[in-house]
Amino acid sequence: QSVLTQPPSVSAAPGQKVTISCSGSSSNIGNNYVSWYQQLPGTAPKLLIYDNHNRPSGIPDRFSGSKSGTSATLGITGLQTGDEADYYCGTWDSSLTAVLFGGGTKLTVL
Amino acid sequence: EEHLVESGGALVESGGSLRLSCATSGFSFSNGWLSWVRQPPGKGLEWVGRIKSKINGGTTDYAAPVKGRFTISRDDSESTLFLQMNSLKTEDTAVYFCATVRWGGAYDLHYWGQGTLVTVSS
């Protein structure tokens, strides 16, 4: 059971928009930046979003991030079949002095 | 271009030890912070620990399940990161990834290796 809670799965049709939530507490999301990672099947994770809403170079603006209080959200617009992957949120926990990951959300593009 | 390659994964008996390596290139290794992350088969990501650059003290932080058993170290002259794993348990079975902490960040992980599989048998 992860300290950061994500829905196990989400789905949407190609071209549509989807959001993935990540819920934590004041010791983690509430007082630290959130990152998001995409893991395509059989590959290493890739950093999609850092510092709540910033995108590394090369990440399309179809991907967005936001944070409010102790929750964060990843948004993906213009869904493509190539977006089918597992998505993880991550942040620092000040009480545990450790990085935490959410349990992961499997995105299916129908 | 940043490149990370893990090696050293193997099948080991419970209670045994193993040392993983992560050879890197394409970035200023000595100034970088690095982490190990693991992923048990069919499960999610689990942070193992990180090591800061020597200029930032070279200190380490570990996840609770591995603290006291695992040790992260670095060889800046060889641009290589290590993970020494002792007293291995079956629950340590996972693919182990090394990753760079994003430049300017503290814990978000920018570049990743392809992973190496560690299997601990009972």
Short mmCIF file of C-alpha atoms in Angstrom, two decimals:
data_model
loop_
_atom_site.label_atom_id
_atom_site.label_comp_id
_atom_site.label_asym_id
_atom_site.label_seq_id
_atom_site.Cartn_x
_atom_site.Cartn_y
_atom_site.Cartn_z
CA GLN A 1 0.00 0.00 0.00
CA SER A 2 1.67 3.20 -1.20
CA VAL A 3 1.65 6.38 0.89
CA LEU A 4 0.83 8.24 -2.34
CA THR A 5 -2.51 7.11 -3.72
CA GLN A 6 -3.18 6.85 -7.46
CA PRO A 7 -6.09 5.19 -9.27
CA PRO A 8 -4.99 1.78 -10.54
CA SER A 9 -6.26 2.47 -14.05
CA VAL A 10 -7.79 5.10 -16.29
CA SER A 11 -8.94 4.93 -19.89
CA ALA A 12 -10.08 7.23 -22.65
CA ALA A 13 -10.46 7.31 -26.41
CA PRO A 14 -7.81 8.60 -28.82
CA GLY A 15 -7.84 12.38 -29.05
CA GLN A 16 -9.54 12.78 -25.70
CA LYS A 17 -8.16 14.10 -22.41
CA VAL A 18 -7.45 12.17 -19.23
CA THR A 19 -6.34 13.15 -15.74
CA ILE A 20 -4.51 11.04 -13.17
CA SER A 21 -4.62 12.00 -9.52
CA CYS A 22 -2.04 11.51 -6.79
CA SER A 23 -3.06 12.02 -3.18
CA GLY A 24 -0.69 12.36 -0.26
CA SER A 25 -0.27 14.31 2.95
CA SER A 26 1.36 17.39 4.40
CA SER A 27 4.65 15.56 4.96
CA ASN A 28 5.02 14.78 1.26
CA ILE A 29 2.96 16.43 -1.49
CA GLY A 30 1.76 19.21 0.80
CA ASN A 31 5.27 20.61 1.29
CA ASN A 32 7.37 19.27 -1.56
CA TYR A 33 7.47 19.34 -5.32
CA VAL A 34 5.80 16.56 -7.30
CA SER A 35 7.21 14.75 -10.32
CA TRP A 36 5.49 12.49 -12.81
CA TYR A 37 6.99 9.58 -14.74
CA GLN A 38 5.86 7.57 -17.74
CA GLN A 39 6.89 3.93 -18.06
CA LEU A 40 6.15 2.33 -21.41
CA PRO A 41 5.93 -1.48 -21.38
CA GLY A 42 9.32 -3.09 -20.92
CA THR A 43 11.24 0.19 -20.64
CA ALA A 44 12.73 2.40 -17.97
CA PRO A 45 10.66 5.27 -16.55
CA LYS A 46 10.87 8.69 -18.18
CA LEU A 47 10.53 12.02 -16.37
CA LEU A 48 7.45 13.85 -17.69
CA ILE A 49 6.87 16.63 -15.15
CA TYR A 50 9.03 18.11 -12.38
CA ASP A 51 8.43 20.80 -9.77
CA ASN A 52 4.68 20.20 -10.03
CA HIS A 53 4.17 21.57 -13.52
CA ASN A 54 7.44 21.93 -15.46
CA ARG A 55 8.29 19.77 -18.46
CA PRO A 56 11.83 18.64 -19.30
CA SER A 57 13.07 19.44 -22.76
CA GLY A 58 11.46 17.20 -25.36
CA ILE A 59 8.25 16.49 -23.46
CA PRO A 60 5.26 17.73 -25.50
CA ASP A 61 2.86 20.25 -24.02
CA ARG A 62 0.09 17.65 -24.23
CA PHE A 63 1.38 16.66 -20.79
CA SER A 64 0.68 19.00 -17.88
CA GLY A 65 0.92 18.91 -14.11
CA SER A 66 -0.69 20.75 -11.25
CA LYS A 67 -0.77 20.61 -7.47
CA SER A 68 -3.26 21.78 -4.89
CA GLY A 69 -2.77 21.17 -1.20
CA THR A 70 -1.90 17.52 -0.66
CA SER A 71 -2.93 16.33 -4.13
CA ALA A 72 -1.39 16.52 -7.58
CA THR A 73 -2.76 15.85 -11.03
CA LEU A 74 -1.26 14.81 -14.34
CA GLY A 75 -3.20 15.79 -17.44
CA ILE A 76 -2.76 14.35 -20.91
CA THR A 77 -4.59 15.85 -23.88
CA GLY A 78 -4.87 14.62 -27.45
CA LEU A 79 -4.44 11.02 -26.35
CA GLN A 80 -2.48 8.72 -28.67
CA THR A 81 -2.14 4.96 -28.60
CA GLY A 82 1.54 5.51 -27.88
CA ASP A 83 0.58 7.08 -24.55
CA GLU A 84 -0.50 3.67 -23.21
CA ALA A 85 1.80 3.21 -20.26
CA ASP A 86 2.07 3.19 -16.49
CA TYR A 87 2.26 6.62 -14.88
CA TYR A 88 3.79 7.30 -11.48
CA CYS A 89 3.82 10.36 -9.26
CA GLY A 90 6.80 10.94 -7.01
CA THR A 91 7.82 13.34 -4.27
CA TRP A 92 9.94 13.70 -1.16
CA ASP A 93 8.56 12.83 2.24
CA SER A 94 10.04 15.12 4.89
CA SER A 95 9.10 12.81 7.78
CA LEU A 96 10.47 9.63 6.21
CA THR A 97 13.40 11.50 4.56
CA ALA A 98 12.83 9.41 1.48
CA VAL A 99 11.46 9.64 -2.04
CA LEU A 100 7.99 8.19 -2.42
CA PHE A 101 6.29 6.92 -5.55
CA GLY A 102 2.60 6.41 -6.05
CA GLY A 103 1.40 2.90 -6.80
CA GLY A 104 1.12 3.70 -10.49
CA THR A 105 -1.79 4.18 -12.90
CA LYS A 106 -2.19 2.15 -16.05
CA LEU A 107 -3.49 4.26 -18.92
CA THR A 108 -5.43 2.50 -21.66
CA VAL A 109 -6.23 4.38 -24.85
CA LEU A 110 -9.31 2.64 -26.17
CA GLU B 1 23.90 12.51 -24.43
CA GLU B 2 23.46 11.07 -20.96
CA HIS B 3 23.95 7.31 -20.80
CA LEU B 4 23.62 4.94 -17.84
CA VAL B 5 24.22 1.19 -17.93
CA GLU B 6 23.60 -1.05 -14.94
CA SER B 7 25.31 -4.39 -14.45
CA GLY B 8 25.82 -7.02 -11.80
CA GLY B 9 22.31 -8.40 -11.50
CA ALA B 10 22.18 -12.12 -10.76
CA LEU B 11 20.43 -14.96 -8.97
CA VAL B 12 21.54 -15.08 -5.34
CA GLU B 13 20.41 -17.01 -2.28
CA SER B 14 18.65 -15.37 0.62
CA GLY B 15 21.20 -13.93 3.06
CA GLY B 16 23.75 -13.41 0.32
CA SER B 17 25.38 -10.29 -1.08
CA LEU B 18 25.59 -8.63 -4.47
CA ARG B 19 27.18 -5.48 -5.86
CA LEU B 20 25.54 -3.58 -8.69
CA SER B 21 27.36 -1.07 -10.88
CA CYS B 22 26.06 1.78 -12.99
CA ALA B 23 28.48 3.04 -15.62
CA THR B 24 27.68 6.52 -16.88
CA SER B 25 28.74 8.95 -19.59
CA GLY B 26 27.62 12.16 -21.23
CA PHE B 27 27.28 14.38 -18.18
CA SER B 28 29.31 15.81 -15.32
CA PHE B 29 29.20 12.77 -13.03
CA SER B 30 31.17 14.31 -10.18
CA ASN B 31 28.70 17.18 -9.83
CA GLY B 32 25.64 14.97 -10.03
CA TRP B 33 23.40 13.38 -7.44
CA LEU B 34 22.34 9.83 -8.26
CA SER B 35 19.75 7.36 -7.11
CA TRP B 36 18.81 3.72 -7.23
CA VAL B 37 15.18 2.72 -7.80
CA ARG B 38 13.84 -0.83 -7.93
CA GLN B 39 10.77 -2.46 -9.41
CA PRO B 40 9.63 -5.92 -8.27
CA PRO B 41 8.25 -8.05 -11.10
CA GLY B 42 4.81 -6.79 -12.12
CA LYS B 43 4.77 -4.10 -9.43
CA GLY B 44 5.45 -0.39 -9.04
CA LEU B 45 8.54 1.71 -8.51
CA GLU B 46 10.30 1.76 -5.15
CA TRP B 47 13.03 4.26 -4.31
CA VAL B 48 16.11 2.62 -2.82
CA GLY B 49 18.33 5.59 -2.01
CA ARG B 50 20.48 8.43 -3.29
CA ILE B 51 23.98 9.82 -2.99
CA LYS B 52 24.81 13.49 -3.25
CA SER B 53 27.85 14.90 -4.99
CA LYS B 54 31.03 15.23 -2.97
CA ILE B 55 30.77 19.01 -3.14
CA ASN B 56 27.42 18.62 -1.39
CA GLY B 57 28.91 16.31 1.21
CA GLY B 58 28.61 13.00 -0.61
CA THR B 59 25.98 11.93 1.89
CA THR B 60 23.47 9.16 1.36
CA ASP B 61 19.80 8.60 2.13
CA TYR B 62 18.05 5.23 2.10
CA ALA B 63 14.55 3.85 2.09
CA ALA B 64 13.55 2.17 5.34
CA PRO B 65 13.38 -1.41 3.92
CA VAL B 66 17.04 -1.33 2.85
CA LYS B 67 18.64 0.90 5.49
CA GLY B 68 21.49 -0.92 7.22
CA ARG B 69 21.69 -3.58 4.51
CA PHE B 70 22.38 -1.59 1.33
CA THR B 71 25.17 0.91 0.71
CA ILE B 72 25.38 3.39 -2.16
CA SER B 73 28.80 4.65 -3.20
CA ARG B 74 30.39 6.42 -6.14
CA ASP B 75 33.69 6.52 -7.97
CA ASP B 76 33.91 9.93 -9.58
CA SER B 77 37.17 9.03 -11.35
CA GLU B 78 35.35 6.24 -13.20
CA SER B 79 31.92 7.98 -13.43
CA THR B 80 30.42 4.90 -11.84
CA LEU B 81 27.75 4.41 -9.19
CA PHE B 82 27.53 1.34 -6.99
CA LEU B 83 24.95 -0.43 -4.87
CA GLN B 84 26.28 -2.93 -2.34
CA MET B 85 23.48 -5.20 -1.17
CA ASN B 86 23.98 -7.41 1.89
CA SER B 87 21.69 -9.73 3.85
CA LEU B 88 19.48 -10.06 0.80
CA LYS B 89 15.87 -11.13 1.25
CA THR B 90 13.40 -12.63 -1.24
CA GLU B 91 11.50 -9.33 -1.18
CA ASP B 92 14.56 -7.61 -2.65
CA THR B 93 13.87 -9.40 -5.95
CA ALA B 94 13.42 -6.63 -8.52
CA VAL B 95 14.80 -4.84 -11.53
CA TYR B 96 17.22 -2.23 -10.20
CA PHE B 97 17.53 1.08 -12.07
CA CYS B 98 20.13 3.78 -11.56
CA ALA B 99 19.07 7.33 -12.35
CA THR B 100 20.42 10.86 -12.24
CA VAL B 101 18.78 13.43 -10.01
CA ARG B 102 17.69 16.29 -12.23
CA TRP B 103 20.24 19.10 -12.29
CA GLY B 104 18.89 21.78 -9.97
CA GLY B 105 16.55 19.35 -8.27
CA ALA B 106 16.92 17.19 -5.18
CA TYR B 107 14.97 14.02 -5.83
CA ASP B 108 13.30 14.04 -9.24
CA LEU B 109 14.96 11.53 -11.53
CA HIS B 110 15.89 12.65 -15.01
CA TYR B 111 17.93 10.05 -16.83
CA TRP B 112 17.58 6.34 -16.22
CA GLY B 113 19.47 3.19 -17.11
CA GLN B 114 17.74 0.16 -18.59
CA GLY B 115 17.85 -1.80 -15.34
CA THR B 116 19.43 -5.02 -14.11
CA LEU B 117 17.50 -7.94 -12.61
CA VAL B 118 18.27 -9.21 -9.12
CA THR B 119 16.59 -12.44 -8.08
CA VAL B 120 16.84 -13.62 -4.47
CA SER B 121 15.89 -17.25 -3.92
CA SER B 122 14.87 -18.85 -0.67
#
